[in-house]
């Protein structure tokens, strides 16, 4: 297209229409008029994203190659060559070990909270409907996923499902500015609402303006009605800063989320809520403080005192030696006198 006045007007018009659709979508929420189009796009592009993710996944390629190796190669040399190629493709085993660790941690978290989850993998970042913090996961309606389900991983709250296609779903992350979740403070049970701030800590507005909060305090999800979109007890984060109490009805605190939103891989969608609120049971145990070791150092005496102590010790040693020598002489004299008496009493 040539750079003409008409082309520029067309570009401006398209940009204006795009921003208008984004505004209507955000304000519409669940009743958004473009929700149908978004679901249709998910149905069309979801399989493509799944296919691309499978194509570039080295683990999947390795499994497929090993499975087909018996059909394509019969000689040991060929198998060894293929094995070397797979190792080069996989690189180190660190990624596989990390993924297994993530899966194990997520299962432990789900077990602690009694959440029924559906495991999933992040296959795409971002979404076509705007500039929000979202990811696409490889499970959808065919796997029992529905809109407004809680998404978590081994660290805590990831987000909630916003769009569901046949085989993929879109998840709005907890650090998105349009994301809000009810929270409850550990132990004190103070309630509040957490809002995402992108790369910055979550902003939590406590309902009690006089609540006593300090850095290091922890929060979990309060839960929603009918457990949608949020189930209770999911770890949210840790307080890093507290605004001074200004006498208002609410109080702002800032929370560092447990989840690293820029390195998501294995996640779980909560398809079954717990029978009872797990409260703080899902939070990890706080590390016990290390015992304090007390070392007492006795300073050495001054030089004069040290010399006097050495002289006193030498005098004591000399006195003890003289006493021992005198006692030895007395014992020898007694033995000689006894021998003379014995000799005098013998008849020649």
PDB file of N, CA and C in Angstrom, residues 18 30 33 64 69 71 77 96 100 129 157 178 252 292 302 310 332:
ATOM      1  N   UNK A  18     -10.148  -0.402  16.956  1.00  0.00           N
ATOM      2  CA  UNK A  18      -9.544  -1.384  17.861  1.00  0.00           C
ATOM      3  C   UNK A  18      -9.636  -0.930  19.311  1.00  0.00           C
ATOM      4  N   UNK A  30     -18.293  -9.970  31.844  1.00  0.00           N
ATOM      5  CA  UNK A  30     -18.795 -11.257  31.387  1.00  0.00           C
ATOM      6  C   UNK A  30     -19.846 -11.115  30.291  1.00  0.00           C
ATOM      7  N   UNK A  33     -20.014  -7.773  24.497  1.00  0.00           N
ATOM      8  CA  UNK A  33     -20.589  -8.122  23.188  1.00  0.00           C
ATOM      9  C   UNK A  33     -19.593  -8.798  22.265  1.00  0.00           C
ATOM     10  N   UNK A  64       8.693 -38.421  20.912  1.00  0.00           N
ATOM     11  CA  UNK A  64       8.288 -38.929  19.607  1.00  0.00           C
ATOM     12  C   UNK A  64       9.416 -39.598  18.863  1.00  0.00           C
ATOM     13  N   UNK A  69      11.965 -44.615  16.906  1.00  0.00           N
ATOM     14  CA  UNK A  69      13.322 -45.007  16.538  1.00  0.00           C
ATOM     15  C   UNK A  69      13.415 -46.471  16.180  1.00  0.00           C
ATOM     16  N   UNK A  71      11.330 -48.221  14.557  1.00  0.00           N
ATOM     17  CA  UNK A  71      10.830 -48.446  13.199  1.00  0.00           C
ATOM     18  C   UNK A  71      11.802 -47.900  12.158  1.00  0.00           C
ATOM     19  N   UNK A  77      24.618 -48.251  15.878  1.00  0.00           N
ATOM     20  CA  UNK A  77      25.309 -46.997  15.564  1.00  0.00           C
ATOM     21  C   UNK A  77      24.311 -45.887  15.263  1.00  0.00           C
ATOM     22  N   UNK A  96      13.991 -30.212  32.361  1.00  0.00           N
ATOM     23  CA  UNK A  96      13.108 -31.319  32.703  1.00  0.00           C
ATOM     24  C   UNK A  96      12.991 -31.487  34.206  1.00  0.00           C
ATOM     25  N   UNK A 100       9.534 -31.135  36.453  1.00  0.00           N
ATOM     26  CA  UNK A 100       9.085 -32.170  37.380  1.00  0.00           C
ATOM     27  C   UNK A 100       8.936 -31.605  38.789  1.00  0.00           C
ATOM     28  N   UNK A 129      -6.995  -9.815  22.482  1.00  0.00           N
ATOM     29  CA  UNK A 129      -8.030  -8.843  22.791  1.00  0.00           C
ATOM     30  C   UNK A 129      -7.529  -7.580  23.460  1.00  0.00           C
ATOM     31  N   UNK A 157      -1.369 -18.312  43.805  1.00  0.00           N
ATOM     32  CA  UNK A 157      -2.392 -17.868  42.864  1.00  0.00           C
ATOM     33  C   UNK A 157      -1.762 -17.367  41.568  1.00  0.00           C
ATOM     34  N   UNK A 178      -6.503  -5.096  35.697  1.00  0.00           N
ATOM     35  CA  UNK A 178      -7.941  -5.358  35.750  1.00  0.00           C
ATOM     36  C   UNK A 178      -8.280  -6.540  36.655  1.00  0.00           C
ATOM     37  N   UNK A 252      -3.798   0.912  52.840  1.00  0.00           N
ATOM     38  CA  UNK A 252      -3.127   0.288  51.707  1.00  0.00           C
ATOM     39  C   UNK A 252      -1.839  -0.404  52.143  1.00  0.00           C
ATOM     40  N   UNK A 292      20.996 -19.186  68.481  1.00  0.00           N
ATOM     41  CA  UNK A 292      22.034 -18.183  68.701  1.00  0.00           C
ATOM     42  C   UNK A 292      23.183 -18.801  69.498  1.00  0.00           C
ATOM     43  N   UNK A 302      46.985  -8.109  82.263  1.00  0.00           N
ATOM     44  CA  UNK A 302      48.120  -7.251  81.838  1.00  0.00           C
ATOM     45  C   UNK A 302      49.449  -7.963  82.055  1.00  0.00           C
ATOM     46  N   UNK A 310      52.903 -15.880  87.074  1.00  0.00           N
ATOM     47  CA  UNK A 310      53.900 -16.888  86.734  1.00  0.00           C
ATOM     48  C   UNK A 310      54.877 -17.089  87.892  1.00  0.00           C
ATOM     49  N   UNK A 332      62.857 -42.151 104.556  1.00  0.00           N
ATOM     50  CA  UNK A 332      64.088 -42.954 104.481  1.00  0.00           C
ATOM     51  C   UNK A 332      64.694 -43.117 105.870  1.00  0.00           C
TER      52      UNK A 332
END
